[in-house]
PDB file of N, CA and C in Angstrom:
ATOM      1  N   MET A 161       0.855  -1.171   0.000  1.00  0.00           N
ATOM      2  CA  MET A 161       0.000   0.000   0.000  1.00  0.00           C
ATOM      3  C   MET A 161       0.903   1.237   0.000  1.00  0.00           C
ATOM      4  N   SER A 162       0.590   2.202  -0.859  1.00  0.00           N
ATOM      5  CA  SER A 162       1.407   3.407  -0.944  1.00  0.00           C
ATOM      6  C   SER A 162       1.131   4.340   0.237  1.00  0.00           C
ATOM      7  N   ASP A 163       2.005   5.309   0.406  1.00  0.00           N
ATOM      8  CA  ASP A 163       1.832   6.285   1.489  1.00  0.00           C
ATOM      9  C   ASP A 163       0.527   7.064   1.331  1.00  0.00           C
ATOM     10  N   ILE A 164       0.193   7.434   0.100  1.00  0.00           N
ATOM     11  CA  ILE A 164      -1.052   8.183  -0.148  1.00  0.00           C
ATOM     12  C   ILE A 164      -2.261   7.330   0.182  1.00  0.00           C
ATOM     13  N   GLU A 165      -2.229   6.060  -0.201  1.00  0.00           N
ATOM     14  CA  GLU A 165      -3.351   5.163   0.111  1.00  0.00           C
ATOM     15  C   GLU A 165      -3.491   4.984   1.618  1.00  0.00           C
ATOM     16  N   THR A 166      -2.376   4.885   2.301  1.00  0.00           N
ATOM     17  CA  THR A 166      -2.416   4.747   3.762  1.00  0.00           C
ATOM     18  C   THR A 166      -2.990   6.004   4.398  1.00  0.00           C
ATOM     19  N   LEU A 167      -2.533   7.166   3.943  1.00  0.00           N
ATOM     20  CA  LEU A 167      -3.055   8.431   4.480  1.00  0.00           C
ATOM     21  C   LEU A 167      -4.535   8.592   4.162  1.00  0.00           C
ATOM     22  N   SER A 168      -4.930   8.197   2.977  1.00  0.00           N
ATOM     23  CA  SER A 168      -6.339   8.289   2.586  1.00  0.00           C
ATOM     24  C   SER A 168      -7.197   7.402   3.483  1.00  0.00           C
ATOM     25  N   ARG A 169      -6.749   6.166   3.703  1.00  0.00           N
ATOM     26  CA  ARG A 169      -7.500   5.249   4.582  1.00  0.00           C
ATOM     27  C   ARG A 169      -7.612   5.830   5.981  1.00  0.00           C
ATOM     28  N   MET A 170      -6.510   6.378   6.465  1.00  0.00           N
ATOM     29  CA  MET A 170      -6.512   6.973   7.805  1.00  0.00           C
ATOM     30  C   MET A 170      -7.439   8.186   7.867  1.00  0.00           C
ATOM     31  N   ALA A 171      -7.477   8.979   6.805  1.00  0.00           N
ATOM     32  CA  ALA A 171      -8.370  10.142   6.765  1.00  0.00           C
ATOM     33  C   ALA A 171      -9.828   9.711   6.833  1.00  0.00           C
ATOM     34  N   TYR A 172     -10.203   8.697   6.036  1.00  0.00           N
ATOM     35  CA  TYR A 172     -11.578   8.195   6.073  1.00  0.00           C
ATOM     36  C   TYR A 172     -11.930   7.661   7.461  1.00  0.00           C
ATOM     37  N   GLU A 173     -11.017   6.906   8.047  1.00  0.00           N
ATOM     38  CA  GLU A 173     -11.277   6.358   9.378  1.00  0.00           C
ATOM     39  C   GLU A 173     -11.491   7.476  10.389  1.00  0.00           C
ATOM     40  N   GLN A 174     -10.669   8.499  10.347  1.00  0.00           N
ATOM     41  CA  GLN A 174     -10.801   9.598  11.303  1.00  0.00           C
ATOM     42  C   GLN A 174     -12.102  10.378  11.089  1.00  0.00           C
ATOM     43  N   LEU A 175     -12.471  10.592   9.832  1.00  0.00           N
ATOM     44  CA  LEU A 175     -13.727  11.290   9.549  1.00  0.00           C
ATOM     45  C   LEU A 175     -14.915  10.490  10.061  1.00  0.00           C
ATOM     46  N   GLU A 176     -14.877   9.179   9.888  1.00  0.00           N
ATOM     47  CA  GLU A 176     -15.956   8.324  10.403  1.00  0.00           C
ATOM     48  C   GLU A 176     -16.003   8.373  11.930  1.00  0.00           C
ATOM     49  N   ILE A 177     -14.851   8.365  12.570  1.00  0.00           N
ATOM     50  CA  ILE A 177     -14.791   8.463  14.032  1.00  0.00           C
ATOM     51  C   ILE A 177     -15.396   9.780  14.490  1.00  0.00           C
ATOM     52  N   ASP A 178     -15.035  10.869  13.818  1.00  0.00           N
ATOM     53  CA  ASP A 178     -15.565  12.182  14.192  1.00  0.00           C
ATOM     54  C   ASP A 178     -17.071  12.257  13.973  1.00  0.00           C
ATOM     55  N   ALA A 179     -17.561  11.680  12.882  1.00  0.00           N
ATOM     56  CA  ALA A 179     -19.004  11.663  12.627  1.00  0.00           C
ATOM     57  C   ALA A 179     -19.723  10.863  13.708  1.00  0.00           C
ATOM     58  N   ASN A 180     -19.165   9.723  14.085  1.00  0.00           N
ATOM     59  CA  ASN A 180     -19.778   8.907  15.142  1.00  0.00           C
ATOM     60  C   ASN A 180     -19.774   9.641  16.476  1.00  0.00           C
ATOM     61  N   ARG A 181     -18.732  10.405  16.738  1.00  0.00           N
ATOM     62  CA  ARG A 181     -18.687  11.194  17.974  1.00  0.00           C
ATOM     63  C   ARG A 181     -19.814  12.213  18.036  1.00  0.00           C
ATOM     64  N   ILE A 182     -20.120  12.802  16.890  1.00  0.00           N
ATOM     65  CA  ILE A 182     -21.220  13.774  16.844  1.00  0.00           C
ATOM     66  C   ILE A 182     -22.533  13.076  17.175  1.00  0.00           C
ATOM     67  N   VAL A 183     -22.755  11.903  16.603  1.00  0.00           N
ATOM     68  CA  VAL A 183     -23.982  11.148  16.899  1.00  0.00           C
ATOM     69  C   VAL A 183     -24.043  10.816  18.388  1.00  0.00           C
ATOM     70  N   GLN A 184     -22.918  10.392  18.956  1.00  0.00           N
ATOM     71  CA  GLN A 184     -22.890  10.076  20.395  1.00  0.00           C
ATOM     72  C   GLN A 184     -23.180  11.314  21.241  1.00  0.00           C
ATOM     73  N   LEU A 185     -22.653  12.443  20.830  1.00  0.00           N
ATOM     74  CA  LEU A 185     -22.918  13.697  21.540  1.00  0.00           C
ATOM     75  C   LEU A 185     -24.404  14.025  21.518  1.00  0.00           C
ATOM     76  N   ILE A 186     -25.027  13.842  20.379  1.00  0.00           N
ATOM     77  CA  ILE A 186     -26.463  14.093  20.242  1.00  0.00           C
ATOM     78  C   ILE A 186     -27.244  13.135  21.133  1.00  0.00           C
ATOM     79  N   GLU A 187     -26.858  11.865  21.119  1.00  0.00           N
ATOM     80  CA  GLU A 187     -27.552  10.872  21.943  1.00  0.00           C
ATOM     81  C   GLU A 187     -27.438  11.214  23.427  1.00  0.00           C
ATOM     82  N   VAL A 188     -26.284  11.661  23.865  1.00  0.00           N
ATOM     83  CA  VAL A 188     -26.099  12.046  25.267  1.00  0.00           C
ATOM     84  C   VAL A 188     -26.995  13.224  25.604  1.00  0.00           C
ATOM     85  N   GLN A 189     -27.046  14.192  24.714  1.00  0.00           N
ATOM     86  CA  GLN A 189     -27.902  15.347  24.981  1.00  0.00           C
ATOM     87  C   GLN A 189     -29.368  14.935  25.047  1.00  0.00           C
ATOM     88  N   MET A 190     -29.780  14.048  24.152  1.00  0.00           N
ATOM     89  CA  MET A 190     -31.169  13.580  24.159  1.00  0.00           C
ATOM     90  C   MET A 190     -31.457  12.771  25.424  1.00  0.00           C
ATOM     91  N   ASP A 191     -30.496  11.930  25.825  1.00  0.00           N
ATOM     92  CA  ASP A 191     -30.677  11.128  27.035  1.00  0.00           C
ATOM     93  C   ASP A 191     -30.824  12.008  28.265  1.00  0.00           C
ATOM     94  N   ASN A 192     -30.231  13.180  28.211  1.00  0.00           N
ATOM     95  CA  ASN A 192     -30.333  14.116  29.330  1.00  0.00           C
ATOM     96  C   ASN A 192     -31.472  15.100  29.133  1.00  0.00           C
ATOM     97  N   LEU A 193     -32.396  14.703  28.253  1.00  0.00           N
ATOM     98  CA  LEU A 193     -33.633  15.436  28.015  1.00  0.00           C
ATOM     99  C   LEU A 193     -33.424  16.838  27.463  1.00  0.00           C
ATOM    100  N   THR A 194     -32.351  17.032  26.713  1.00  0.00           N
ATOM    101  CA  THR A 194     -32.172  18.305  26.027  1.00  0.00           C
ATOM    102  C   THR A 194     -33.008  18.248  24.765  1.00  0.00           C
ATOM    103  N   MET A 195     -33.908  19.195  24.629  1.00  0.00           N
ATOM    104  CA  MET A 195     -34.797  19.183  23.482  1.00  0.00           C
ATOM    105  C   MET A 195     -34.066  19.641  22.228  1.00  0.00           C
ATOM    106  N   PRO A 196     -34.409  19.059  21.079  1.00  0.00           N
ATOM    107  CA  PRO A 196     -33.770  19.451  19.822  1.00  0.00           C
ATOM    108  C   PRO A 196     -33.958  20.927  19.473  1.00  0.00           C
ATOM    109  N   GLN A 197     -35.000  21.561  19.997  1.00  0.00           N
ATOM    110  CA  GLN A 197     -35.220  22.968  19.698  1.00  0.00           C
ATOM    111  C   GLN A 197     -34.421  23.886  20.615  1.00  0.00           C
ATOM    112  N   CYS A 198     -33.752  23.324  21.593  1.00  0.00           N
ATOM    113  CA  CYS A 198     -32.966  24.106  22.541  1.00  0.00           C
ATOM    114  C   CYS A 198     -31.844  24.821  21.789  1.00  0.00           C
ATOM    115  N   PRO A 199     -31.706  26.131  21.987  1.00  0.00           N
ATOM    116  CA  PRO A 199     -30.655  26.882  21.279  1.00  0.00           C
ATOM    117  C   PRO A 199     -29.251  26.324  21.517  1.00  0.00           C
ATOM    118  N   VAL A 200     -28.968  25.868  22.724  1.00  0.00           N
ATOM    119  CA  VAL A 200     -27.647  25.321  23.012  1.00  0.00           C
ATOM    120  C   VAL A 200     -27.428  24.042  22.203  1.00  0.00           C
ATOM    121  N   TYR A 201     -28.442  23.194  22.175  1.00  0.00           N
ATOM    122  CA  TYR A 201     -28.366  21.955  21.401  1.00  0.00           C
ATOM    123  C   TYR A 201     -28.120  22.274  19.929  1.00  0.00           C
ATOM    124  N   GLU A 202     -28.904  23.197  19.380  1.00  0.00           N
ATOM    125  CA  GLU A 202     -28.766  23.556  17.975  1.00  0.00           C
ATOM    126  C   GLU A 202     -27.391  24.138  17.686  1.00  0.00           C
ATOM    127  N   GLU A 203     -26.884  24.943  18.589  1.00  0.00           N
ATOM    128  CA  GLU A 203     -25.564  25.542  18.417  1.00  0.00           C
ATOM    129  C   GLU A 203     -24.469  24.471  18.413  1.00  0.00           C
ATOM    130  N   VAL A 204     -24.565  23.531  19.336  1.00  0.00           N
ATOM    131  CA  VAL A 204     -23.573  22.447  19.398  1.00  0.00           C
ATOM    132  C   VAL A 204     -23.628  21.627  18.110  1.00  0.00           C
ATOM    133  N   LEU A 205     -24.825  21.257  17.693  1.00  0.00           N
ATOM    134  CA  LEU A 205     -24.973  20.454  16.481  1.00  0.00           C
ATOM    135  C   LEU A 205     -24.433  21.207  15.269  1.00  0.00           C
ATOM    136  N   ASP A 206     -24.822  22.465  15.120  1.00  0.00           N
ATOM    137  CA  ASP A 206     -24.352  23.253  13.982  1.00  0.00           C
ATOM    138  C   ASP A 206     -22.833  23.384  13.987  1.00  0.00           C
ATOM    139  N   THR A 207     -22.259  23.640  15.152  1.00  0.00           N
ATOM    140  CA  THR A 207     -20.808  23.794  15.259  1.00  0.00           C
ATOM    141  C   THR A 207     -20.095  22.496  14.914  1.00  0.00           C
ATOM    142  N   GLN A 208     -20.597  21.379  15.433  1.00  0.00           N
ATOM    143  CA  GLN A 208     -19.983  20.086  15.168  1.00  0.00           C
ATOM    144  C   GLN A 208     -20.088  19.709  13.692  1.00  0.00           C
ATOM    145  N   MET A 209     -21.256  19.922  13.108  1.00  0.00           N
ATOM    146  CA  MET A 209     -21.458  19.600  11.692  1.00  0.00           C
ATOM    147  C   MET A 209     -20.577  20.487  10.813  1.00  0.00           C
ATOM    148  N   PHE A 210     -20.483  21.765  11.158  1.00  0.00           N
ATOM    149  CA  PHE A 210     -19.647  22.681  10.399  1.00  0.00           C
ATOM    150  C   PHE A 210     -18.184  22.241  10.485  1.00  0.00           C
ATOM    151  N   GLY A 211     -17.743  21.885  11.683  1.00  0.00           N
ATOM    152  CA  GLY A 211     -16.367  21.437  11.865  1.00  0.00           C
ATOM    153  C   GLY A 211     -16.051  20.202  11.041  1.00  0.00           C
ATOM    154  N   LEU A 212     -16.976  19.249  11.044  1.00  0.00           N
ATOM    155  CA  LEU A 212     -16.761  18.031  10.260  1.00  0.00           C
ATOM    156  C   LEU A 212     -16.729  18.353   8.766  1.00  0.00           C
ATOM    157  N   SER A 213     -17.598  19.227   8.315  1.00  0.00           N
ATOM    158  CA  SER A 213     -17.593  19.578   6.893  1.00  0.00           C
ATOM    159  C   SER A 213     -16.276  20.247   6.514  1.00  0.00           C
ATOM    160  N   LYS A 214     -15.713  21.050   7.414  1.00  0.00           N
ATOM    161  CA  LYS A 214     -14.412  21.671   7.155  1.00  0.00           C
ATOM    162  C   LYS A 214     -13.302  20.619   7.107  1.00  0.00           C
ATOM    163  N   GLU A 215     -13.361  19.630   8.003  1.00  0.00           N
ATOM    164  CA  GLU A 215     -12.387  18.536   7.979  1.00  0.00           C
ATOM    165  C   GLU A 215     -12.450  17.805   6.639  1.00  0.00           C
ATOM    166  N   ILE A 216     -13.664  17.530   6.190  1.00  0.00           N
ATOM    167  CA  ILE A 216     -13.844  16.820   4.925  1.00  0.00           C
ATOM    168  C   ILE A 216     -13.313  17.659   3.771  1.00  0.00           C
ATOM    169  N   ASN A 217     -13.647  18.948   3.761  1.00  0.00           N
ATOM    170  CA  ASN A 217     -13.159  19.826   2.690  1.00  0.00           C
ATOM    171  C   ASN A 217     -11.638  19.865   2.660  1.00  0.00           C
ATOM    172  N   PHE A 218     -11.031  19.904   3.817  1.00  0.00           N
ATOM    173  CA  PHE A 218      -9.572  19.922   3.902  1.00  0.00           C
ATOM    174  C   PHE A 218      -8.987  18.631   3.333  1.00  0.00           C
ATOM    175  N   ALA A 219      -9.559  17.504   3.719  1.00  0.00           N
ATOM    176  CA  ALA A 219      -9.075  16.210   3.226  1.00  0.00           C
ATOM    177  C   ALA A 219      -9.274  16.093   1.717  1.00  0.00           C
ATOM    178  N   VAL A 220     -10.376  16.647   1.207  1.00  0.00           N
ATOM    179  CA  VAL A 220     -10.623  16.634  -0.242  1.00  0.00           C
ATOM    180  C   VAL A 220      -9.570  17.477  -0.951  1.00  0.00           C
ATOM    181  N   ARG A 221      -9.296  18.655  -0.415  1.00  0.00           N
ATOM    182  CA  ARG A 221      -8.288  19.530  -1.031  1.00  0.00           C
ATOM    183  C   ARG A 221      -6.904  18.882  -1.041  1.00  0.00           C
ATOM    184  N   LEU A 222      -6.608  18.082  -0.037  1.00  0.00           N
ATOM    185  CA  LEU A 222      -5.322  17.385   0.006  1.00  0.00           C
ATOM    186  C   LEU A 222      -5.290  16.171  -0.918  1.00  0.00           C
ATOM    187  N   GLY A 223      -6.458  15.797  -1.435  1.00  0.00           N
ATOM    188  CA  GLY A 223      -6.531  14.634  -2.305  1.00  0.00           C
ATOM    189  C   GLY A 223      -6.605  13.316  -1.560  1.00  0.00           C
ATOM    190  N   LEU A 224      -6.932  13.386  -0.264  1.00  0.00           N
ATOM    191  CA  LEU A 224      -7.006  12.173   0.554  1.00  0.00           C
ATOM    192  C   LEU A 224      -8.394  11.565   0.564  1.00  0.00           C
ATOM    193  N   VAL A 225      -9.397  12.378   0.272  1.00  0.00           N
ATOM    194  CA  VAL A 225     -10.790  11.942   0.336  1.00  0.00           C
ATOM    195  C   VAL A 225     -11.482  12.388  -0.945  1.00  0.00           C
ATOM    196  N   ASP A 226     -12.262  11.493  -1.519  1.00  0.00           N
ATOM    197  CA  ASP A 226     -13.062  11.810  -2.698  1.00  0.00           C
ATOM    198  C   ASP A 226     -14.214  12.724  -2.288  1.00  0.00           C
ATOM    199  N   LYS A 227     -14.457  13.757  -3.070  1.00  0.00           N
ATOM    200  CA  LYS A 227     -15.498  14.738  -2.747  1.00  0.00           C
ATOM    201  C   LYS A 227     -16.870  14.090  -2.539  1.00  0.00           C
ATOM    202  N   ASP A 228     -17.229  13.174  -3.435  1.00  0.00           N
ATOM    203  CA  ASP A 228     -18.536  12.518  -3.319  1.00  0.00           C
ATOM    204  C   ASP A 228     -18.608  11.642  -2.071  1.00  0.00           C
ATOM    205  N   ARG A 229     -17.518  10.967  -1.758  1.00  0.00           N
ATOM    206  CA  ARG A 229     -17.510  10.127  -0.551  1.00  0.00           C
ATOM    207  C   ARG A 229     -17.586  11.005   0.701  1.00  0.00           C
ATOM    208  N   GLY A 230     -16.967  12.177   0.652  1.00  0.00           N
ATOM    209  CA  GLY A 230     -17.074  13.115   1.763  1.00  0.00           C
ATOM    210  C   GLY A 230     -18.512  13.563   1.981  1.00  0.00           C
ATOM    211  N   LYS A 231     -19.202  13.821   0.877  1.00  0.00           N
ATOM    212  CA  LYS A 231     -20.620  14.193   0.966  1.00  0.00           C
ATOM    213  C   LYS A 231     -21.435  13.050   1.559  1.00  0.00           C
ATOM    214  N   GLU A 232     -21.075  11.823   1.193  1.00  0.00           N
ATOM    215  CA  GLU A 232     -21.782  10.657   1.729  1.00  0.00           C
ATOM    216  C   GLU A 232     -21.622  10.567   3.249  1.00  0.00           C
ATOM    217  N   ILE A 233     -20.436  10.894   3.739  1.00  0.00           N
ATOM    218  CA  ILE A 233     -20.205  10.871   5.192  1.00  0.00           C
ATOM    219  C   ILE A 233     -21.135  11.866   5.870  1.00  0.00           C
ATOM    220  N   LEU A 234     -21.236  13.089   5.322  1.00  0.00           N
ATOM    221  CA  LEU A 234     -22.124  14.100   5.906  1.00  0.00           C
ATOM    222  C   LEU A 234     -23.592  13.689   5.798  1.00  0.00           C
ATOM    223  N   GLU A 235     -23.984  13.138   4.656  1.00  0.00           N
ATOM    224  CA  GLU A 235     -25.368  12.698   4.488  1.00  0.00           C
ATOM    225  C   GLU A 235     -25.712  11.578   5.460  1.00  0.00           C
ATOM    226  N   HIS A 236     -24.779  10.652   5.649  1.00  0.00           N
ATOM    227  CA  HIS A 236     -25.004   9.558   6.604  1.00  0.00           C
ATOM    228  C   HIS A 236     -25.155  10.120   8.015  1.00  0.00           C
ATOM    229  N   LEU A 237     -24.323  11.079   8.363  1.00  0.00           N
ATOM    230  CA  LEU A 237     -24.418  11.702   9.680  1.00  0.00           C
ATOM    231  C   LEU A 237     -25.769  12.384   9.857  1.00  0.00           C
ATOM    232  N   GLU A 238     -26.213  13.106   8.840  1.00  0.00           N
ATOM    233  CA  GLU A 238     -27.521  13.777   8.914  1.00  0.00           C
ATOM    234  C   GLU A 238     -28.641  12.766   9.121  1.00  0.00           C
ATOM    235  N   LYS A 239     -28.550  11.619   8.467  1.00  0.00           N
ATOM    236  CA  LYS A 239     -29.564  10.569   8.643  1.00  0.00           C
ATOM    237  C   LYS A 239     -29.533  10.024  10.075  1.00  0.00           C
ATOM    238  N   GLU A 240     -28.335   9.829  10.613  1.00  0.00           N
ATOM    239  CA  GLU A 240     -28.208   9.323  11.979  1.00  0.00           C
ATOM    240  C   GLU A 240     -28.767  10.326  12.981  1.00  0.00           C
ATOM    241  N   VAL A 241     -28.478  11.601  12.778  1.00  0.00           N
ATOM    242  CA  VAL A 241     -29.006  12.645  13.658  1.00  0.00           C
ATOM    243  C   VAL A 241     -30.530  12.662  13.573  1.00  0.00           C
ATOM    244  N   SER A 242     -31.051  12.493  12.373  1.00  0.00           N
ATOM    245  CA  SER A 242     -32.497  12.449  12.182  1.00  0.00           C
ATOM    246  C   SER A 242     -33.120  11.268  12.932  1.00  0.00           C
ATOM    247  N   LYS A 243     -32.448  10.123  12.910  1.00  0.00           N
ATOM    248  CA  LYS A 243     -32.937   8.945  13.641  1.00  0.00           C
ATOM    249  C   LYS A 243     -32.986   9.223  15.138  1.00  0.00           C
ATOM    250  N   VAL A 244     -31.950   9.884  15.642  1.00  0.00           N
ATOM    251  CA  VAL A 244     -31.920  10.209  17.072  1.00  0.00           C
ATOM    252  C   VAL A 244     -33.069  11.154  17.411  1.00  0.00           C
ATOM    253  N   HIS A 245     -33.308  12.146  16.556  1.00  0.00           N
ATOM    254  CA  HIS A 245     -34.431  13.069  16.770  1.00  0.00           C
ATOM    255  C   HIS A 245     -35.750  12.324  16.773  1.00  0.00           C
ATOM    256  N   ASP A 246     -35.929  11.444  15.788  1.00  0.00           N
ATOM    257  CA  ASP A 246     -37.173  10.669  15.704  1.00  0.00           C
ATOM    258  C   ASP A 246     -37.379   9.824  16.952  1.00  0.00           C
ATOM    259  N   ALA A 247     -36.316   9.183  17.411  1.00  0.00           N
ATOM    260  CA  ALA A 247     -36.412   8.359  18.618  1.00  0.00           C
ATOM    261  C   ALA A 247     -36.783   9.213  19.823  1.00  0.00           C
ATOM    262  N   TYR A 248     -36.225  10.416  19.901  1.00  0.00           N
ATOM    263  CA  TYR A 248     -36.538  11.328  21.007  1.00  0.00           C
ATOM    264  C   TYR A 248     -38.020  11.655  21.004  1.00  0.00           C
ATOM    265  N   TYR A 249     -38.552  12.026  19.846  1.00  0.00           N
ATOM    266  CA  TYR A 249     -39.962  12.410  19.769  1.00  0.00           C
ATOM    267  C   TYR A 249     -40.892  11.223  20.005  1.00  0.00           C
ATOM    268  N   LYS A 250     -40.516  10.041  19.530  1.00  0.00           N
ATOM    269  CA  LYS A 250     -41.335   8.850  19.780  1.00  0.00           C
ATOM    270  C   LYS A 250     -41.363   8.541  21.271  1.00  0.00           C
ATOM    271  N   HIS A 251     -40.198   8.645  21.909  1.00  0.00           N
ATOM    272  CA  HIS A 251     -40.116   8.408  23.352  1.00  0.00           C
ATOM    273  C   HIS A 251     -40.949   9.442  24.111  1.00  0.00           C
ATOM    274  N   LYS A 252     -40.872  10.675  23.681  1.00  0.00           N
ATOM    275  CA  LYS A 252     -41.623  11.757  24.326  1.00  0.00           C
ATOM    276  C   LYS A 252     -43.131  11.528  24.181  1.00  0.00           C
ATOM    277  N   GLU A 253     -43.569  11.156  22.976  1.00  0.00           N
ATOM    278  CA  GLU A 253     -44.982  10.876  22.742  1.00  0.00           C
ATOM    279  C   GLU A 253     -45.453   9.671  23.540  1.00  0.00           C
ATOM    280  N   LYS A 254     -44.645   8.648  23.596  1.00  0.00           N
ATOM    281  CA  LYS A 254     -44.991   7.416  24.321  1.00  0.00           C
ATOM    282  C   LYS A 254     -45.178   7.708  25.815  1.00  0.00           C
ATOM    283  N   ASN A 255     -44.351   8.567  26.364  1.00  0.00           N
ATOM    284  CA  ASN A 255     -44.439   8.892  27.786  1.00  0.00           C
ATOM    285  C   ASN A 255     -45.543   9.874  28.101  1.00  0.00           C
ATOM    286  N   ARG A 256     -46.104  10.500  27.090  1.00  0.00           N
ATOM    287  CA  ARG A 256     -47.234  11.416  27.301  1.00  0.00           C
ATOM    288  C   ARG A 256     -48.517  10.680  27.602  1.00  0.00           C
ATOM    289  N   VAL A 257     -48.629   9.507  27.005  1.00  0.00           N
ATOM    290  CA  VAL A 257     -49.873   8.739  27.106  1.00  0.00           C
ATOM    291  C   VAL A 257     -50.116   8.234  28.484  1.00  0.00           C
TER     292      VAL A 257
END
């Protein structure tokens, strides 16, 4: 494996780790009953998502990550965040009854 291939693999792994950390952060906030509409929650999510998008853009500019694959990482993260939101609202509705 060439040095570039090794660096590229490492870049993808790190981006996936960072994306998973964001999902875990969201889950912790939801577990602690922080509502998705809470300004602090929204600020944290926006900041984390922005940071990850900058990491991806940097890796793309270095030629370590394919632009389309970088977009896929962000789209996957958005889907995971959406799942956490859905679970929060389902749990909230279930406990209302």
